[in-house]
Short mmCIF file of C-alpha atoms in Angstrom, two decimals:
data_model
loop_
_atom_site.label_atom_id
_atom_site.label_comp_id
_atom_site.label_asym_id
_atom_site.label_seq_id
_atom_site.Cartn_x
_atom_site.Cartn_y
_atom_site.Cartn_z
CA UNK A 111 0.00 0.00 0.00
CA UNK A 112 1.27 3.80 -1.18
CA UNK A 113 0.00 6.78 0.11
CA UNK A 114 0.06 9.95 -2.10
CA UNK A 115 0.22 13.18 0.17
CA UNK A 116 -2.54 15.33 -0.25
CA UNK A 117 -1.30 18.47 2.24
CA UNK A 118 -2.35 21.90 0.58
CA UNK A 119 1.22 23.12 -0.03
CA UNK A 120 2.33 20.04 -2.48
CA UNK A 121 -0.47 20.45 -4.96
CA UNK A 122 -0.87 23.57 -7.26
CA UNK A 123 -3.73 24.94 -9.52
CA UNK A 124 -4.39 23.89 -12.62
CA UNK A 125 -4.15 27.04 -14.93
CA UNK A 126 -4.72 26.07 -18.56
CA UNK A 127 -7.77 25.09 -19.98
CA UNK A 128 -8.47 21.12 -18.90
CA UNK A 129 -12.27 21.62 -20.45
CA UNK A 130 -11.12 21.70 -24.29
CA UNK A 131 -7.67 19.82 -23.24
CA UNK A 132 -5.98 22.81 -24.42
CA UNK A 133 -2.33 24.26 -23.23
CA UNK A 134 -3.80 27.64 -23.01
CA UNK A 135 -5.37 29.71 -19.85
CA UNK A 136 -8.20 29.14 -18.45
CA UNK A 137 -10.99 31.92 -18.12
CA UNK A 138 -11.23 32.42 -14.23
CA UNK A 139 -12.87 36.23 -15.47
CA UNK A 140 -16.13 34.79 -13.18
CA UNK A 141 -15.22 31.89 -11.39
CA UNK A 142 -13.15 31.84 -7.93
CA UNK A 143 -10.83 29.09 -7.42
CA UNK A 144 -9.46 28.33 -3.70
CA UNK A 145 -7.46 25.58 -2.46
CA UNK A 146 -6.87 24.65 1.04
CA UNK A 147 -6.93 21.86 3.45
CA UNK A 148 -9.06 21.03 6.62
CA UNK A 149 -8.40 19.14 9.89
CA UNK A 150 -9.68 17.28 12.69
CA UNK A 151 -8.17 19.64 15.10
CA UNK A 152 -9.51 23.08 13.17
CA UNK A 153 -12.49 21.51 11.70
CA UNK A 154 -13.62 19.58 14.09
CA UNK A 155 -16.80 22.33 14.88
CA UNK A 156 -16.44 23.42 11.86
CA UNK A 157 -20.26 24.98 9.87
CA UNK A 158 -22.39 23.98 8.29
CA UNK A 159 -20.75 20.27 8.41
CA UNK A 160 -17.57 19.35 10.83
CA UNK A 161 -14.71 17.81 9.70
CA UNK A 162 -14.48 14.17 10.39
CA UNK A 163 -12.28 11.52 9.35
CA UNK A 164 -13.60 9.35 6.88
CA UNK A 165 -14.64 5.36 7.90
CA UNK A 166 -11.97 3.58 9.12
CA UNK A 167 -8.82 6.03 9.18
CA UNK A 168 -7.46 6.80 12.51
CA UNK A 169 -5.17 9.32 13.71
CA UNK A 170 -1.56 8.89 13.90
CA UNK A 171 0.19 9.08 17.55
CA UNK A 172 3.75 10.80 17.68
CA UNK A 173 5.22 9.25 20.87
CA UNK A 174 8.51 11.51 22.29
CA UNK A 175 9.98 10.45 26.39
CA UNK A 176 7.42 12.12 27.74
CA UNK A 177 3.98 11.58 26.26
CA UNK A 178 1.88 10.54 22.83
CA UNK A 179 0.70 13.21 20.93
CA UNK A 180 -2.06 12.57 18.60
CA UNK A 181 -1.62 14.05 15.28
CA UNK A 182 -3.94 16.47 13.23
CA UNK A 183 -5.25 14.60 10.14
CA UNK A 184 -6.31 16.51 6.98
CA UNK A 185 -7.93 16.69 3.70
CA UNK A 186 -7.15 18.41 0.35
CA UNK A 187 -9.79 21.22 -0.25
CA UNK A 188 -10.97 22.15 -3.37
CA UNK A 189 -13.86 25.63 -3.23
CA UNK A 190 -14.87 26.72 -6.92
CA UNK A 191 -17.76 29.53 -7.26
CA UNK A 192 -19.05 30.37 -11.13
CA UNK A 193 -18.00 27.32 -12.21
CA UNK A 194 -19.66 27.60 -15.94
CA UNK A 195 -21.64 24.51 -17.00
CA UNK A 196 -18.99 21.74 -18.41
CA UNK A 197 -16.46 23.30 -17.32
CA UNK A 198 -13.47 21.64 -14.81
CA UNK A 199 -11.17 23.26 -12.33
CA UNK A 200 -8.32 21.24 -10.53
CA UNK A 201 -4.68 21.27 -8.74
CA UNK A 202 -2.22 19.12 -10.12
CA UNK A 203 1.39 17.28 -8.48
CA UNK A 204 4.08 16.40 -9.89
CA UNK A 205 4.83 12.78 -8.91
CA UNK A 206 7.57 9.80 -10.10
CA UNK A 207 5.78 6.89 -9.98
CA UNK A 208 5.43 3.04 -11.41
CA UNK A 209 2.05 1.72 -11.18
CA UNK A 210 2.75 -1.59 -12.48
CA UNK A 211 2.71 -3.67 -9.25
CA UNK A 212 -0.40 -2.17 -8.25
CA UNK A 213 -3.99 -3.20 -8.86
CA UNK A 214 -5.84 0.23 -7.54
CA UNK A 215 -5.87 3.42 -7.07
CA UNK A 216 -8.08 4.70 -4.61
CA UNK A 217 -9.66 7.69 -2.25
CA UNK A 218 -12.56 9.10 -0.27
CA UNK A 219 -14.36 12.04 -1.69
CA UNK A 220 -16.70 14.66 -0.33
CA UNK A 221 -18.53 17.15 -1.72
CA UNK A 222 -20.76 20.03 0.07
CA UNK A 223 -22.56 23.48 -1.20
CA UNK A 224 -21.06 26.63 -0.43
CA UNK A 225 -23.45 28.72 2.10
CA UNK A 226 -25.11 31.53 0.74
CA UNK A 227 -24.87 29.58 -2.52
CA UNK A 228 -27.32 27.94 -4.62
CA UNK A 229 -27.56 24.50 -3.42
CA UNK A 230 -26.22 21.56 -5.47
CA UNK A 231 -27.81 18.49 -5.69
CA UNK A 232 -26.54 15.13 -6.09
CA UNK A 233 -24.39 14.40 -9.31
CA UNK A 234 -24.40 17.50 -10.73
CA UNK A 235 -20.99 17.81 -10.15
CA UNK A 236 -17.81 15.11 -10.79
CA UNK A 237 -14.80 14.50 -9.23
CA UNK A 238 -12.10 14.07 -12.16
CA UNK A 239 -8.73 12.47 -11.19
CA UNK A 240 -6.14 12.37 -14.55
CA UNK A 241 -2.78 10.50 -13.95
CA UNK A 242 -0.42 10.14 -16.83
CA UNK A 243 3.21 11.01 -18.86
CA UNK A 244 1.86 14.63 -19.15
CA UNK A 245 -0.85 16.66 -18.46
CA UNK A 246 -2.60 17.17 -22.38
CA UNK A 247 -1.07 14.15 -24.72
CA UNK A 248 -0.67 10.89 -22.70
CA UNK A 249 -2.89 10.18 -19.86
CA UNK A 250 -5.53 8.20 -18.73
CA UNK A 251 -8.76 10.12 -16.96
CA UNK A 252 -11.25 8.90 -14.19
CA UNK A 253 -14.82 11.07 -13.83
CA UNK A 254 -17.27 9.59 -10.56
CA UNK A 255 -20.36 12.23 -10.14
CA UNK A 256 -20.41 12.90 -6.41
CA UNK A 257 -23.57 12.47 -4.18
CA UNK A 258 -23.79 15.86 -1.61
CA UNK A 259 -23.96 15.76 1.83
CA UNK A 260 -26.66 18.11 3.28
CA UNK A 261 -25.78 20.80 5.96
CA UNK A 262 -25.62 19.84 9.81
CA UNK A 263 -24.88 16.38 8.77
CA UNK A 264 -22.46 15.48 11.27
CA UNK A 265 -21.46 11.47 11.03
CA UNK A 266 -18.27 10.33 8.91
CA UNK A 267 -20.58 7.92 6.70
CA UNK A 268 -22.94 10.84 5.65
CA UNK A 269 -19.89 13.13 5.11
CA UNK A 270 -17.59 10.66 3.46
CA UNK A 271 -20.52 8.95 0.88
CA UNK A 272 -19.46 5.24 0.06
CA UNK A 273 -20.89 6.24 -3.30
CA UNK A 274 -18.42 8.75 -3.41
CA UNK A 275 -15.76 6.65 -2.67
CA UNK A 276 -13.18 6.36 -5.54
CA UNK A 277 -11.65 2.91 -6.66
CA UNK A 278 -9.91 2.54 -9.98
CA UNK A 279 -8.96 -0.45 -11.28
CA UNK A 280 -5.79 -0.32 -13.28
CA UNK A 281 -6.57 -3.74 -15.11
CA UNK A 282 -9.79 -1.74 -16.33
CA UNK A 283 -7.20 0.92 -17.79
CA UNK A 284 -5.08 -1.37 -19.18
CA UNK A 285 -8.10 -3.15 -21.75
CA UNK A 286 -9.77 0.23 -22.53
CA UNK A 287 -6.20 0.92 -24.01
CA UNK A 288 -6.13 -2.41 -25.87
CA UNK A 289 -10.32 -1.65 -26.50
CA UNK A 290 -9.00 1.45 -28.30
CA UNK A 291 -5.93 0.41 -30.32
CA UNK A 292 -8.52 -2.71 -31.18
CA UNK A 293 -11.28 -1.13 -32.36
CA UNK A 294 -10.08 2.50 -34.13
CA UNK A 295 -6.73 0.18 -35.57
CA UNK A 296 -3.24 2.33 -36.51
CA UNK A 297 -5.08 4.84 -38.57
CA UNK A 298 -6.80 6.19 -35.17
CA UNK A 299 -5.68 9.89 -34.08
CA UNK A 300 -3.96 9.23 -30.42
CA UNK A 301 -5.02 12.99 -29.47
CA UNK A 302 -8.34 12.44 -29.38
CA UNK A 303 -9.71 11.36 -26.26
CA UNK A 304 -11.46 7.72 -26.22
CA UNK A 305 -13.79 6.90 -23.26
CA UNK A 306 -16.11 4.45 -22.33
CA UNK A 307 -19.07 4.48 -19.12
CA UNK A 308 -19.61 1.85 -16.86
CA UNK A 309 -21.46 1.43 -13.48
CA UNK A 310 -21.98 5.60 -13.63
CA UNK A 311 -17.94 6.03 -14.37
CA UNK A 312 -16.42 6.81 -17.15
CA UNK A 313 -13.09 6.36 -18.30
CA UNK A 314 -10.87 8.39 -20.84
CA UNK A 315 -7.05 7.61 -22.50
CA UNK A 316 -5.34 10.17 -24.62
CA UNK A 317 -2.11 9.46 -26.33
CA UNK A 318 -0.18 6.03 -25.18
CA UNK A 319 0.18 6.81 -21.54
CA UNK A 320 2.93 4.36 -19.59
CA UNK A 321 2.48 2.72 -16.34
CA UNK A 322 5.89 2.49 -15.41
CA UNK A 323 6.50 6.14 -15.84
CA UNK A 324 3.77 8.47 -14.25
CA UNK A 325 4.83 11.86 -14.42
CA UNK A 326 1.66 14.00 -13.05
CA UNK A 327 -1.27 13.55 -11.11
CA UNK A 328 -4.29 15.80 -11.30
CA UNK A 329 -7.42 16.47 -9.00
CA UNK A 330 -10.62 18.16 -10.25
CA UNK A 331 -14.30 19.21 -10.05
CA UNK A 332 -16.45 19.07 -12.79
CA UNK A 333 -19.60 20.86 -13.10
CA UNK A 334 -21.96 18.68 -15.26
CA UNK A 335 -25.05 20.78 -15.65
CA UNK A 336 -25.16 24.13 -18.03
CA UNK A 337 -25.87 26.77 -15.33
CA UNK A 338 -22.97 28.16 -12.94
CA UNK A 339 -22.27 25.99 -9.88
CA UNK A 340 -20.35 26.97 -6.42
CA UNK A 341 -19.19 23.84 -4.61
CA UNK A 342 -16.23 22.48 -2.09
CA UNK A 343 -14.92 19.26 -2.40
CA UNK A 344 -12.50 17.48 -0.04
CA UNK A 345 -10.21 14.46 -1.08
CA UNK A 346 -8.43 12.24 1.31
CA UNK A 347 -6.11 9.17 1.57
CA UNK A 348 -5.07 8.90 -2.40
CA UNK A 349 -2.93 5.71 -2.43
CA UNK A 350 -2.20 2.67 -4.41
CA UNK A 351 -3.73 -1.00 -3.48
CA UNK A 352 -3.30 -4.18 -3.76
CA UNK A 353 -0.45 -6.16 -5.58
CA UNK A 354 -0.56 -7.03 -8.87
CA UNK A 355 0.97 -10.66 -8.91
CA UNK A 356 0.38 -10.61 -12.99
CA UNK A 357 2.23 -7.88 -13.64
#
């Protein structure tokens, strides 16, 4: 099991525009893009839903001569407001890593309205999670709409959504790659994206992204309705699973 950090400070905005897949800015002229983190010790009273710690994660103990100190435990935040219809905003790391012994990649997601906001209702917005060589021409794309949870809900299960809960299978990767090459043949255009839907996911390859060499890692909300949306969405525990013995 690998554990990819998700503190504020080691993941930066996305600023080009991920929407049309193009290396050229994004229009933030009316949306507002902020990216924190929140904590059990801050958070924990936290309005209009506390910050818990999703089902089954515990908090680390740092022992020293004297005494054990429990640790704070945290979550990437992502807060968009205007977020046009379609459109995606998301942070980005830059990683080294080799996915080939692994079987998953997976994460707890949640996703609330902003107060004062329009509320948003279940699915109309996506969590997006690319991974790949590079960030526009060789990468493989994961999109899960989210399920809300309501104001005052205070319980880890209502604020952490099982539905929610993000689990990709890289053997699923690896035949919509060989689906691809199969079906479109050598004469296909490896820029365009190619993506297929299954159990309410869907999943994307651009170019001839390589396992063994994973350069970037991206995070992102995606508003899938056509009117302007103002969300937060908080990711925890991104890490690899499993053991691929085939591999």
């Amino acid at each position: 099991l690998g554990t990819m950090e998700l503190m504020r400070n080691q993941w930066r905005q996305y600023t080009r525009d991920m929407k049309n897949n193009l290396d050229q800015p994004v229009d933030n002229s009316t949306t507002s893009v902020q990216v924190s983190s929140v904590g059990i010790i801050e958070g924990a009273s936290r309005e209009p839903i506390p910050y818990k710690l999703p089902p089954g994660i515990t908090r680390e103990n740092l022992f020293n001569n004297t005494a054990v100190q429990r640790q704070d435990e945290r979550s990437l935040s992502l807060k968009v407001c205007g977020l046009k219809g379609n459109d995606v905003r998301a942070v980005y790391k830059r990683v080294d890593l080799d996915l080939r012994n692994f079987s998953a990649i997976k994460m707890f997601a949640h996703l609330e309205s902003v107060k004062n906001e329009v509320a948003v209702k279940d699915e109309e917005m996506s969590l997006v999670i690319r991974f790949g060589n590079d960030f526009l021409k060789n990468y493989y794309e994961y999109e899960i709409p989210l399920d809300i949870t309501s104001f005052g809900q205070t319980d880890a299960s209502s604020i952490w959504p099982s539905k929610n809960n993000v689990d990709i299978r890289l053997n699923d990767l690896k035949s919509l790659k060989i689906e691809r090459d199969k079906l479109l043949g050598v004469s296909a255009s490896l820029d365009q994206a190619y993506s297929i839907s299954n159990n309410n996911k869907t999943y994307t390859i651009v170019g001839q992204p390589n396992y063994s060499n994973v350069k970037v890692m991206m995070i992102g909300i995606k508003n899938n309705t056509n009117s302007s949306k103002c969300a937060e969405l908080w990711v925890n525990e991104l890490r690899l699973s499993g053991i691929d013995k085939q591999s």
